[in-house]
């Protein structure tokens, strides 16, 4: 395990020489003054402004071990804080709890957890807005609707949101109502029982809604709403006045704060208190009654100025120290807006505020849908099926976690775009994939049947070498392959392979590595080594590879493989066709298996190598085949050894009785038919109509594929031991055809359709002059998607063979398969 810490000293370091000079001095000074520490393995300058510090593997291993034995708590930082108030979530009664409050809830809970982890006593405060002027209009409106207080209850009050809307409209439009509402605030705040009672009922309804959200998110909060601090306000204002901080301003009483053009209003013109008066009283209470050392407020960045002013007033009153680092202290933790995918404020389609319960529900139901889709896959491939209850059960926490995680992962201070699609992605940096990884780790631990608690207490685990890590992951990959394949899961298939045989996959890796090193060493003196020899690849067996020590005596002089690549083309060049250029395919002069190798070569030759490698690439036809000057269709014919296109049935019937031809598969590319022992892949080309919803491939594209097949066929040349491998499917023949599907083919197509339901277009649609390329291939067996891997050895053997084949093809022809999926593997047992 290695960690590299990069310290950015000055981003402006590149801007000018003096700056660079200074940054160099700084990095050197830091390096020189880094104290000796067992934590640090080594340190170096990593460019202007950067110091790289490599953490010691031993130190990390020892500490992780200590943590495993003594518990993660021992890693808790020691803070100079005994008690903290985290003021978060804090929605407003009778108003909707919205996505802004969701952010506050998620971020605030996270801060509270971190402090709790650090052994700080945390007061998780829900500073709900339960004391605003909104209550006047709500209560007055309710009195109009239900003249008798006894009639009030939750069902009668019903939807608070609607009540709020209605009351607000009356308040704005009807001056008499407005006056009554204002009176009602005074009566409520004066403590009149009738008003108090309705107010409490309204608060209860809102509270229930808030609690639903907190339950879903697993967040605990203790409500101390604005109303709680109301009795403290007069005393606090009086104290501040006595300190000479409160002044008259335009009829209001205010505190002036340096640096702000408007003061902090603490008593309104009408003598009422406001948000700021409450926050001053709350701050006083938290400092003096609750004796908190650190008070943290989590709200959107829009409230930054409010808190700056409140904190500055508290500093002027010496409640807080002027030094921001000193305790007790108060901090505002702001966050950006939540935006919809349209870049605007997150709203419902009818531009209403989104209800948080609905939002959480939607995350759950979308997750359920995704889980069900995965279930359908498992059904298809024979995986373990879950019951509906189980699916339901996992969708809830995963869906909710997705929302939380997406929020926490985003930059706190910038606006954040809410996207279900992104947050519920099963891959990438999302809660879903993290939880999946966690579940897998748990499954591995469970399957290992080891007592983890006991293992933890064992002796210090020496830092694993990379070799071992790789070995481990290769094994895990083999397991994964087993699990993903439709293997029988219930039988005892999780055996670790045949331990008595001296078989390890590591040997493949170490041999590959040695081979690379040898190549590197011998690059300039011109010797190479035969990869297939080193690998001792079992070409088509599903038996495990045997241990074979590397034998340096098999070093050979590298003769490049290019003459072989071009065999197919050379046969074209000898044909009389005028359209084909006589341009020779460049000789393959450079073999590069890794960047490491490229980098190690002397500088002046780097460019040549790059050019060489480009020329070699099978994809860069421009270098090997000058397509600007040839007719690709003619070229295709020539490569296929034809003067004119053949008929489909003539090609296929070479291998069997036409009536026995059967369709065996399909893709958007075309269709596969079984003809005797071969599989004929028919790919329509060059036509103008769309086939299976796609534009048809052009001759030039097929030409590439055809040359590729021929090229890979050369690997089968078993007479030559260099880079030999028979793992790639044998291309027995290649033909360009023309004309519609023959009746037997149409019948075969329809038979398959009856059984499997084709997703492809009916071949009837092909016009008279439709062209195709037919790949006649060796029948390779069953594809991995449907193949049952029975044990670890089989999975490993498959991985070894595939890896080896890819390595051989890469060594020989720079071939890279960039889209390997499980229908690309065909398997059969020997
Ligand atoms: N002490 C505080 N001011 N806390 C934050 C309260 C947030 C406020 N109720 C709002 O919805 O924006």
JSON list of N, CA, C and O in Angstrom, two decimals, residues 300-352:
[
{"chain": "A", "resi": 300, "resn": "UNK", "atom": "N", "xyz": [-27.69, 27.13, 3.48]},
{"chain": "A", "resi": 300, "resn": "UNK", "atom": "CA", "xyz": [-27.20, 27.48, 2.16]},
{"chain": "A", "resi": 300, "resn": "UNK", "atom": "C", "xyz": [-26.34, 28.74, 2.23]},
{"chain": "A", "resi": 300, "resn": "UNK", "atom": "O", "xyz": [-26.44, 29.53, 3.18]},
{"chain": "A", "resi": 301, "resn": "UNK", "atom": "N", "xyz": [-25.46, 28.91, 1.23]},
{"chain": "A", "resi": 301, "resn": "UNK", "atom": "CA", "xyz": [-24.50, 30.02, 1.28]},
{"chain": "A", "resi": 301, "resn": "UNK", "atom": "C", "xyz": [-25.20, 31.38, 1.28]},
{"chain": "A", "resi": 301, "resn": "UNK", "atom": "O", "xyz": [-24.61, 32.38, 1.70]},
{"chain": "A", "resi": 302, "resn": "UNK", "atom": "N", "xyz": [-26.45, 31.42, 0.88]},
{"chain": "A", "resi": 302, "resn": "UNK", "atom": "CA", "xyz": [-27.21, 32.66, 0.86]},
{"chain": "A", "resi": 302, "resn": "UNK", "atom": "C", "xyz": [-27.31, 33.28, 2.26]},
{"chain": "A", "resi": 302, "resn": "UNK", "atom": "O", "xyz": [-27.56, 34.50, 2.38]},
{"chain": "A", "resi": 303, "resn": "UNK", "atom": "N", "xyz": [-27.14, 32.51, 3.31]},
{"chain": "A", "resi": 303, "resn": "UNK", "atom": "CA", "xyz": [-27.27, 33.05, 4.66]},
{"chain": "A", "resi": 303, "resn": "UNK", "atom": "C", "xyz": [-25.91, 33.44, 5.27]},
{"chain": "A", "resi": 303, "resn": "UNK", "atom": "O", "xyz": [-25.83, 33.79, 6.44]},
{"chain": "A", "resi": 304, "resn": "UNK", "atom": "N", "xyz": [-24.89, 33.36, 4.44]},
{"chain": "A", "resi": 304, "resn": "UNK", "atom": "CA", "xyz": [-23.53, 33.68, 4.91]},
{"chain": "A", "resi": 304, "resn": "UNK", "atom": "C", "xyz": [-23.47, 35.04, 5.60]},
{"chain": "A", "resi": 304, "resn": "UNK", "atom": "O", "xyz": [-22.94, 35.19, 6.69]},
{"chain": "A", "resi": 305, "resn": "UNK", "atom": "N", "xyz": [-24.05, 36.06, 4.93]},
{"chain": "A", "resi": 305, "resn": "UNK", "atom": "CA", "xyz": [-23.95, 37.42, 5.46]},
{"chain": "A", "resi": 305, "resn": "UNK", "atom": "C", "xyz": [-24.64, 37.52, 6.82]},
{"chain": "A", "resi": 305, "resn": "UNK", "atom": "O", "xyz": [-24.13, 38.15, 7.75]},
{"chain": "A", "resi": 306, "resn": "UNK", "atom": "N", "xyz": [-25.80, 36.89, 6.92]},
{"chain": "A", "resi": 306, "resn": "UNK", "atom": "CA", "xyz": [-26.54, 36.90, 8.18]},
{"chain": "A", "resi": 306, "resn": "UNK", "atom": "C", "xyz": [-25.64, 36.38, 9.31]},
{"chain": "A", "resi": 306, "resn": "UNK", "atom": "O", "xyz": [-25.51, 37.00, 10.37]},
{"chain": "A", "resi": 307, "resn": "UNK", "atom": "N", "xyz": [-25.02, 35.24, 9.05]},
{"chain": "A", "resi": 307, "resn": "UNK", "atom": "CA", "xyz": [-24.19, 34.64, 10.12]},
{"chain": "A", "resi": 307, "resn": "UNK", "atom": "C", "xyz": [-22.93, 35.46, 10.38]},
{"chain": "A", "resi": 307, "resn": "UNK", "atom": "O", "xyz": [-22.52, 35.61, 11.53]},
{"chain": "A", "resi": 308, "resn": "UNK", "atom": "N", "xyz": [-22.35, 36.02, 9.31]},
{"chain": "A", "resi": 308, "resn": "UNK", "atom": "CA", "xyz": [-21.17, 36.88, 9.51]},
{"chain": "A", "resi": 308, "resn": "UNK", "atom": "C", "xyz": [-21.52, 38.00, 10.49]},
{"chain": "A", "resi": 308, "resn": "UNK", "atom": "O", "xyz": [-20.76, 38.32, 11.40]},
{"chain": "A", "resi": 309, "resn": "UNK", "atom": "N", "xyz": [-22.70, 38.58, 10.26]},
{"chain": "A", "resi": 309, "resn": "UNK", "atom": "CA", "xyz": [-23.11, 39.71, 11.11]},
{"chain": "A", "resi": 309, "resn": "UNK", "atom": "C", "xyz": [-23.37, 39.25, 12.54]},
{"chain": "A", "resi": 309, "resn": "UNK", "atom": "O", "xyz": [-22.94, 39.89, 13.50]},
{"chain": "A", "resi": 310, "resn": "UNK", "atom": "N", "xyz": [-24.07, 38.15, 12.69]},
{"chain": "A", "resi": 310, "resn": "UNK", "atom": "CA", "xyz": [-24.38, 37.65, 14.04]},
{"chain": "A", "resi": 310, "resn": "UNK", "atom": "C", "xyz": [-23.09, 37.32, 14.79]},
{"chain": "A", "resi": 310, "resn": "UNK", "atom": "O", "xyz": [-22.90, 37.71, 15.95]},
{"chain": "A", "resi": 311, "resn": "UNK", "atom": "N", "xyz": [-22.16, 36.64, 14.10]},
{"chain": "A", "resi": 311, "resn": "UNK", "atom": "CA", "xyz": [-20.90, 36.28, 14.77]},
{"chain": "A", "resi": 311, "resn": "UNK", "atom": "C", "xyz": [-20.10, 37.53, 15.11]},
{"chain": "A", "resi": 311, "resn": "UNK", "atom": "O", "xyz": [-19.48, 37.61, 16.18]},
{"chain": "A", "resi": 312, "resn": "UNK", "atom": "N", "xyz": [-20.12, 38.52, 14.19]},
{"chain": "A", "resi": 312, "resn": "UNK", "atom": "CA", "xyz": [-19.35, 39.74, 14.47]},
{"chain": "A", "resi": 312, "resn": "UNK", "atom": "C", "xyz": [-19.94, 40.47, 15.67]},
{"chain": "A", "resi": 312, "resn": "UNK", "atom": "O", "xyz": [-19.20, 41.00, 16.52]},
{"chain": "A", "resi": 313, "resn": "UNK", "atom": "N", "xyz": [-21.27, 40.49, 15.74]},
{"chain": "A", "resi": 313, "resn": "UNK", "atom": "CA", "xyz": [-21.92, 41.13, 16.90]},
{"chain": "A", "resi": 313, "resn": "UNK", "atom": "C", "xyz": [-21.48, 40.41, 18.18]},
{"chain": "A", "resi": 313, "resn": "UNK", "atom": "O", "xyz": [-21.14, 41.05, 19.19]},
{"chain": "A", "resi": 314, "resn": "UNK", "atom": "N", "xyz": [-21.43, 39.06, 18.11]},
{"chain": "A", "resi": 314, "resn": "UNK", "atom": "CA", "xyz": [-21.03, 38.29, 19.29]},
{"chain": "A", "resi": 314, "resn": "UNK", "atom": "C", "xyz": [-19.58, 38.58, 19.66]},
{"chain": "A", "resi": 314, "resn": "UNK", "atom": "O", "xyz": [-19.21, 38.58, 20.84]},
{"chain": "A", "resi": 315, "resn": "UNK", "atom": "N", "xyz": [-18.76, 38.83, 18.65]},
{"chain": "A", "resi": 315, "resn": "UNK", "atom": "CA", "xyz": [-17.36, 39.17, 18.94]},
{"chain": "A", "resi": 315, "resn": "UNK", "atom": "C", "xyz": [-17.28, 40.53, 19.60]},
{"chain": "A", "resi": 315, "resn": "UNK", "atom": "O", "xyz": [-16.54, 40.74, 20.56]},
{"chain": "A", "resi": 316, "resn": "UNK", "atom": "N", "xyz": [-18.09, 41.48, 19.07]},
{"chain": "A", "resi": 316, "resn": "UNK", "atom": "CA", "xyz": [-18.08, 42.83, 19.67]},
{"chain": "A", "resi": 316, "resn": "UNK", "atom": "C", "xyz": [-18.51, 42.74, 21.12]},
{"chain": "A", "resi": 316, "resn": "UNK", "atom": "O", "xyz": [-18.05, 43.50, 21.97]},
{"chain": "A", "resi": 317, "resn": "UNK", "atom": "N", "xyz": [-19.41, 41.79, 21.41]},
{"chain": "A", "resi": 317, "resn": "UNK", "atom": "CA", "xyz": [-19.89, 41.67, 22.79]},
{"chain": "A", "resi": 317, "resn": "UNK", "atom": "C", "xyz": [-18.97, 40.79, 23.64]},
{"chain": "A", "resi": 317, "resn": "UNK", "atom": "O", "xyz": [-19.30, 40.47, 24.79]},
{"chain": "A", "resi": 318, "resn": "UNK", "atom": "N", "xyz": [-17.86, 40.37, 23.01]},
{"chain": "A", "resi": 318, "resn": "UNK", "atom": "CA", "xyz": [-16.88, 39.47, 23.67]},
{"chain": "A", "resi": 318, "resn": "UNK", "atom": "C", "xyz": [-17.46, 38.11, 24.08]},
{"chain": "A", "resi": 318, "resn": "UNK", "atom": "O", "xyz": [-16.95, 37.47, 25.00]},
{"chain": "A", "resi": 319, "resn": "UNK", "atom": "N", "xyz": [-18.52, 37.70, 23.42]},
{"chain": "A", "resi": 319, "resn": "UNK", "atom": "CA", "xyz": [-19.00, 36.34, 23.68]},
{"chain": "A", "resi": 319, "resn": "UNK", "atom": "C", "xyz": [-18.03, 35.35, 23.02]},
{"chain": "A", "resi": 319, "resn": "UNK", "atom": "O", "xyz": [-17.83, 34.25, 23.48]},
{"chain": "A", "resi": 320, "resn": "UNK", "atom": "N", "xyz": [-17.55, 35.81, 21.85]},
{"chain": "A", "resi": 320, "resn": "UNK", "atom": "CA", "xyz": [-16.60, 34.99, 21.10]},
{"chain": "A", "resi": 320, "resn": "UNK", "atom": "C", "xyz": [-15.29, 35.76, 21.00]},
{"chain": "A", "resi": 320, "resn": "UNK", "atom": "O", "xyz": [-15.29, 36.99, 21.03]},
{"chain": "A", "resi": 321, "resn": "UNK", "atom": "N", "xyz": [-14.20, 35.02, 20.86]},
{"chain": "A", "resi": 321, "resn": "UNK", "atom": "CA", "xyz": [-12.90, 35.69, 20.74]},
{"chain": "A", "resi": 321, "resn": "UNK", "atom": "C", "xyz": [-12.76, 36.25, 19.32]},
{"chain": "A", "resi": 321, "resn": "UNK", "atom": "O", "xyz": [-13.33, 35.70, 18.36]},
{"chain": "A", "resi": 322, "resn": "UNK", "atom": "N", "xyz": [-11.98, 37.33, 19.20]},
{"chain": "A", "resi": 322, "resn": "UNK", "atom": "CA", "xyz": [-11.75, 37.90, 17.87]},
{"chain": "A", "resi": 322, "resn": "UNK", "atom": "C", "xyz": [-10.88, 36.96, 17.03]},
{"chain": "A", "resi": 322, "resn": "UNK", "atom": "O", "xyz": [-10.89, 37.02, 15.81]},
{"chain": "A", "resi": 323, "resn": "UNK", "atom": "N", "xyz": [-10.14, 36.13, 17.72]},
{"chain": "A", "resi": 323, "resn": "UNK", "atom": "CA", "xyz": [-9.28, 35.18, 17.03]},
{"chain": "A", "resi": 323, "resn": "UNK", "atom": "C", "xyz": [-10.12, 33.97, 16.59]},
{"chain": "A", "resi": 323, "resn": "UNK", "atom": "O", "xyz": [-10.64, 33.22, 17.42]},
{"chain": "A", "resi": 324, "resn": "UNK", "atom": "N", "xyz": [-10.22, 33.78, 15.27]},
{"chain": "A", "resi": 324, "resn": "UNK", "atom": "CA", "xyz": [-11.10, 32.74, 14.75]},
{"chain": "A", "resi": 324, "resn": "UNK", "atom": "C", "xyz": [-10.71, 31.33, 15.15]},
{"chain": "A", "resi": 324, "resn": "UNK", "atom": "O", "xyz": [-11.49, 30.40, 15.05]},
{"chain": "A", "resi": 325, "resn": "UNK", "atom": "N", "xyz": [-9.42, 31.19, 15.58]},
{"chain": "A", "resi": 325, "resn": "UNK", "atom": "CA", "xyz": [-8.99, 29.83, 15.92]},
{"chain": "A", "resi": 325, "resn": "UNK", "atom": "C", "xyz": [-9.32, 29.48, 17.37]},
{"chain": "A", "resi": 325, "resn": "UNK", "atom": "O", "xyz": [-9.25, 28.34, 17.78]},
{"chain": "A", "resi": 326, "resn": "UNK", "atom": "N", "xyz": [-9.63, 30.55, 18.16]},
{"chain": "A", "resi": 326, "resn": "UNK", "atom": "CA", "xyz": [-9.83, 30.30, 19.60]},
{"chain": "A", "resi": 326, "resn": "UNK", "atom": "C", "xyz": [-11.23, 29.75, 19.87]},
{"chain": "A", "resi": 326, "resn": "UNK", "atom": "O", "xyz": [-12.19, 30.04, 19.16]},
{"chain": "A", "resi": 327, "resn": "UNK", "atom": "N", "xyz": [-11.31, 28.95, 20.91]},
{"chain": "A", "resi": 327, "resn": "UNK", "atom": "CA", "xyz": [-12.62, 28.43, 21.35]},
{"chain": "A", "resi": 327, "resn": "UNK", "atom": "C", "xyz": [-13.08, 29.24, 22.54]},
{"chain": "A", "resi": 327, "resn": "UNK", "atom": "O", "xyz": [-12.24, 29.75, 23.27]},
{"chain": "A", "resi": 328, "resn": "UNK", "atom": "N", "xyz": [-14.37, 29.34, 22.77]},
{"chain": "A", "resi": 328, "resn": "UNK", "atom": "CA", "xyz": [-15.46, 28.82, 21.94]},
{"chain": "A", "resi": 328, "resn": "UNK", "atom": "C", "xyz": [-15.55, 29.57, 20.61]},
{"chain": "A", "resi": 328, "resn": "UNK", "atom": "O", "xyz": [-15.22, 30.75, 20.54]},
{"chain": "A", "resi": 329, "resn": "UNK", "atom": "N", "xyz": [-15.97, 28.85, 19.60]},
{"chain": "A", "resi": 329, "resn": "UNK", "atom": "CA", "xyz": [-16.11, 29.54, 18.31]},
{"chain": "A", "resi": 329, "resn": "UNK", "atom": "C", "xyz": [-17.39, 29.14, 17.60]},
{"chain": "A", "resi": 329, "resn": "UNK", "atom": "O", "xyz": [-18.02, 28.14, 17.94]},
{"chain": "A", "resi": 330, "resn": "UNK", "atom": "N", "xyz": [-17.76, 29.97, 16.63]},
{"chain": "A", "resi": 330, "resn": "UNK", "atom": "CA", "xyz": [-18.97, 29.72, 15.85]},
{"chain": "A", "resi": 330, "resn": "UNK", "atom": "C", "xyz": [-18.57, 29.67, 14.38]},
{"chain": "A", "resi": 330, "resn": "UNK", "atom": "O", "xyz": [-17.74, 30.46, 13.94]},
{"chain": "A", "resi": 331, "resn": "UNK", "atom": "N", "xyz": [-19.12, 28.73, 13.63]},
{"chain": "A", "resi": 331, "resn": "UNK", "atom": "CA", "xyz": [-18.78, 28.62, 12.20]},
{"chain": "A", "resi": 331, "resn": "UNK", "atom": "C", "xyz": [-20.04, 28.42, 11.37]},
{"chain": "A", "resi": 331, "resn": "UNK", "atom": "O", "xyz": [-20.94, 27.70, 11.78]},
{"chain": "A", "resi": 332, "resn": "UNK", "atom": "N", "xyz": [-20.02, 29.07, 10.24]},
{"chain": "A", "resi": 332, "resn": "UNK", "atom": "CA", "xyz": [-21.12, 28.84, 9.30]},
{"chain": "A", "resi": 332, "resn": "UNK", "atom": "C", "xyz": [-20.62, 27.90, 8.21]},
{"chain": "A", "resi": 332, "resn": "UNK", "atom": "O", "xyz": [-19.60, 28.15, 7.57]},
{"chain": "A", "resi": 333, "resn": "UNK", "atom": "N", "xyz": [-21.30, 26.78, 8.01]},
{"chain": "A", "resi": 333, "resn": "UNK", "atom": "CA", "xyz": [-20.94, 25.85, 6.95]},
{"chain": "A", "resi": 333, "resn": "UNK", "atom": "C", "xyz": [-21.99, 26.00, 5.85]},
{"chain": "A", "resi": 333, "resn": "UNK", "atom": "O", "xyz": [-23.13, 25.55, 6.00]},
{"chain": "A", "resi": 334, "resn": "UNK", "atom": "N", "xyz": [-21.62, 26.67, 4.79]},
{"chain": "A", "resi": 334, "resn": "UNK", "atom": "CA", "xyz": [-22.60, 26.94, 3.72]},
{"chain": "A", "resi": 334, "resn": "UNK", "atom": "C", "xyz": [-22.60, 25.85, 2.66]},
{"chain": "A", "resi": 334, "resn": "UNK", "atom": "O", "xyz": [-21.71, 25.01, 2.62]},
{"chain": "A", "resi": 335, "resn": "UNK", "atom": "N", "xyz": [-23.58, 25.87, 1.83]},
{"chain": "A", "resi": 335, "resn": "UNK", "atom": "CA", "xyz": [-23.60, 24.95, 0.69]},
{"chain": "A", "resi": 335, "resn": "UNK", "atom": "C", "xyz": [-24.35, 25.59, -0.47]},
{"chain": "A", "resi": 335, "resn": "UNK", "atom": "O", "xyz": [-25.14, 26.52, -0.29]},
{"chain": "A", "resi": 336, "resn": "UNK", "atom": "N", "xyz": [-24.06, 25.09, -1.68]},
{"chain": "A", "resi": 336, "resn": "UNK", "atom": "CA", "xyz": [-24.67, 25.65, -2.90]},
{"chain": "A", "resi": 336, "resn": "UNK", "atom": "C", "xyz": [-26.10, 25.19, -3.09]},
{"chain": "A", "resi": 336, "resn": "UNK", "atom": "O", "xyz": [-26.59, 24.32, -2.38]},
{"chain": "A", "resi": 337, "resn": "UNK", "atom": "N", "xyz": [-26.72, 25.77, -4.08]},
{"chain": "A", "resi": 337, "resn": "UNK", "atom": "CA", "xyz": [-28.13, 25.43, -4.39]},
{"chain": "A", "resi": 337, "resn": "UNK", "atom": "C", "xyz": [-28.23, 24.05, -5.00]},
{"chain": "A", "resi": 337, "resn": "UNK", "atom": "O", "xyz": [-27.30, 23.55, -5.61]},
{"chain": "A", "resi": 338, "resn": "UNK", "atom": "N", "xyz": [-29.40, 23.45, -4.86]},
{"chain": "A", "resi": 338, "resn": "UNK", "atom": "CA", "xyz": [-29.66, 22.20, -5.55]},
{"chain": "A", "resi": 338, "resn": "UNK", "atom": "C", "xyz": [-30.37, 22.54, -6.86]},
{"chain": "A", "resi": 338, "resn": "UNK", "atom": "O", "xyz": [-31.41, 23.21, -6.85]},
{"chain": "A", "resi": 339, "resn": "UNK", "atom": "N", "xyz": [-29.77, 22.12, -7.97]},
{"chain": "A", "resi": 339, "resn": "UNK", "atom": "CA", "xyz": [-30.35, 22.44, -9.28]},
{"chain": "A", "resi": 339, "resn": "UNK", "atom": "C", "xyz": [-30.94, 21.20, -9.94]},
{"chain": "A", "resi": 339, "resn": "UNK", "atom": "O", "xyz": [-30.52, 20.08, -9.65]},
{"chain": "A", "resi": 340, "resn": "UNK", "atom": "N", "xyz": [-31.90, 21.44, -10.81]},
{"chain": "A", "resi": 340, "resn": "UNK", "atom": "CA", "xyz": [-32.44, 20.34, -11.61]},
{"chain": "A", "resi": 340, "resn": "UNK", "atom": "C", "xyz": [-31.52, 20.11, -12.79]},
{"chain": "A", "resi": 340, "resn": "UNK", "atom": "O", "xyz": [-30.58, 20.88, -13.01]},
{"chain": "A", "resi": 341, "resn": "UNK", "atom": "N", "xyz": [-31.80, 19.05, -13.57]},
{"chain": "A", "resi": 341, "resn": "UNK", "atom": "CA", "xyz": [-30.91, 18.77, -14.69]},
{"chain": "A", "resi": 341, "resn": "UNK", "atom": "C", "xyz": [-30.99, 19.85, -15.76]},
{"chain": "A", "resi": 341, "resn": "UNK", "atom": "O", "xyz": [-30.14, 19.94, -16.63]},
{"chain": "A", "resi": 342, "resn": "UNK", "atom": "N", "xyz": [-32.03, 20.69, -15.67]},
{"chain": "A", "resi": 342, "resn": "UNK", "atom": "CA", "xyz": [-32.14, 21.80, -16.62]},
{"chain": "A", "resi": 342, "resn": "UNK", "atom": "C", "xyz": [-31.29, 23.00, -16.18]},
{"chain": "A", "resi": 342, "resn": "UNK", "atom": "O", "xyz": [-31.28, 24.04, -16.81]},
{"chain": "A", "resi": 343, "resn": "UNK", "atom": "N", "xyz": [-30.57, 22.85, -15.08]},
{"chain": "A", "resi": 343, "resn": "UNK", "atom": "CA", "xyz": [-29.69, 23.93, -14.62]},
{"chain": "A", "resi": 343, "resn": "UNK", "atom": "C", "xyz": [-30.42, 24.98, -13.79]},
{"chain": "A", "resi": 343, "resn": "UNK", "atom": "O", "xyz": [-29.82, 25.92, -13.30]},
{"chain": "A", "resi": 344, "resn": "UNK", "atom": "N", "xyz": [-31.74, 24.82, -13.64]},
{"chain": "A", "resi": 344, "resn": "UNK", "atom": "CA", "xyz": [-32.49, 25.79, -12.83]},
{"chain": "A", "resi": 344, "resn": "UNK", "atom": "C", "xyz": [-32.73, 25.19, -11.44]},
{"chain": "A", "resi": 344, "resn": "UNK", "atom": "O", "xyz": [-32.48, 24.01, -11.22]},
{"chain": "A", "resi": 345, "resn": "UNK", "atom": "N", "xyz": [-33.23, 26.03, -10.55]},
{"chain": "A", "resi": 345, "resn": "UNK", "atom": "CA", "xyz": [-33.55, 25.54, -9.21]},
{"chain": "A", "resi": 345, "resn": "UNK", "atom": "C", "xyz": [-34.37, 24.28, -9.27]},
{"chain": "A", "resi": 345, "resn": "UNK", "atom": "O", "xyz": [-35.26, 24.16, -10.11]},
{"chain": "A", "resi": 346, "resn": "UNK", "atom": "N", "xyz": [-34.08, 23.33, -8.41]},
{"chain": "A", "resi": 346, "resn": "UNK", "atom": "CA", "xyz": [-34.76, 22.04, -8.45]},
{"chain": "A", "resi": 346, "resn": "UNK", "atom": "C", "xyz": [-36.22, 22.20, -8.05]},
{"chain": "A", "resi": 346, "resn": "UNK", "atom": "O", "xyz": [-36.53, 22.56, -6.93]},
{"chain": "A", "resi": 347, "resn": "UNK", "atom": "N", "xyz": [-37.10, 21.93, -8.98]},
{"chain": "A", "resi": 347, "resn": "UNK", "atom": "CA", "xyz": [-38.54, 22.06, -8.75]},
{"chain": "A", "resi": 347, "resn": "UNK", "atom": "C", "xyz": [-39.27, 20.89, -9.39]},
{"chain": "A", "resi": 347, "resn": "UNK", "atom": "O", "xyz": [-38.70, 20.18, -10.22]},
{"chain": "A", "resi": 348, "resn": "UNK", "atom": "N", "xyz": [-40.56, 20.74, -9.08]},
{"chain": "A", "resi": 348, "resn": "UNK", "atom": "CA", "xyz": [-41.34, 19.72, -9.79]},
{"chain": "A", "resi": 348, "resn": "UNK", "atom": "C", "xyz": [-41.68, 20.28, -11.16]},
{"chain": "A", "resi": 348, "resn": "UNK", "atom": "O", "xyz": [-41.42, 21.45, -11.44]},
{"chain": "A", "resi": 349, "resn": "UNK", "atom": "N", "xyz": [-42.31, 19.44, -12.00]},
{"chain": "A", "resi": 349, "resn": "UNK", "atom": "CA", "xyz": [-42.63, 19.91, -13.35]},
{"chain": "A", "resi": 349, "resn": "UNK", "atom": "C", "xyz": [-43.55, 21.11, -13.32]},
{"chain": "A", "resi": 349, "resn": "UNK", "atom": "O", "xyz": [-43.44, 22.02, -14.13]},
{"chain": "A", "resi": 350, "resn": "UNK", "atom": "N", "xyz": [-44.44, 21.12, -12.35]},
{"chain": "A", "resi": 350, "resn": "UNK", "atom": "CA", "xyz": [-45.37, 22.26, -12.29]},
{"chain": "A", "resi": 350, "resn": "UNK", "atom": "C", "xyz": [-44.74, 23.39, -11.46]},
{"chain": "A", "resi": 350, "resn": "UNK", "atom": "O", "xyz": [-45.42, 24.18, -10.83]},
{"chain": "A", "resi": 351, "resn": "UNK", "atom": "N", "xyz": [-43.42, 23.40, -11.44]},
{"chain": "A", "resi": 351, "resn": "UNK", "atom": "CA", "xyz": [-42.55, 24.32, -10.71]},
{"chain": "A", "resi": 351, "resn": "UNK", "atom": "C", "xyz": [-42.94, 24.53, -9.25]},
{"chain": "A", "resi": 351, "resn": "UNK", "atom": "O", "xyz": [-42.77, 25.60, -8.68]},
{"chain": "A", "resi": 352, "resn": "UNK", "atom": "N", "xyz": [-43.40, 23.46, -8.64]},
{"chain": "A", "resi": 352, "resn": "UNK", "atom": "CA", "xyz": [-43.63, 23.50, -7.20]},
{"chain": "A", "resi": 352, "resn": "UNK", "atom": "C", "xyz": [-42.35, 23.02, -6.52]},
{"chain": "A", "resi": 352, "resn": "UNK", "atom": "O", "xyz": [-41.53, 22.34, -7.13]}
]
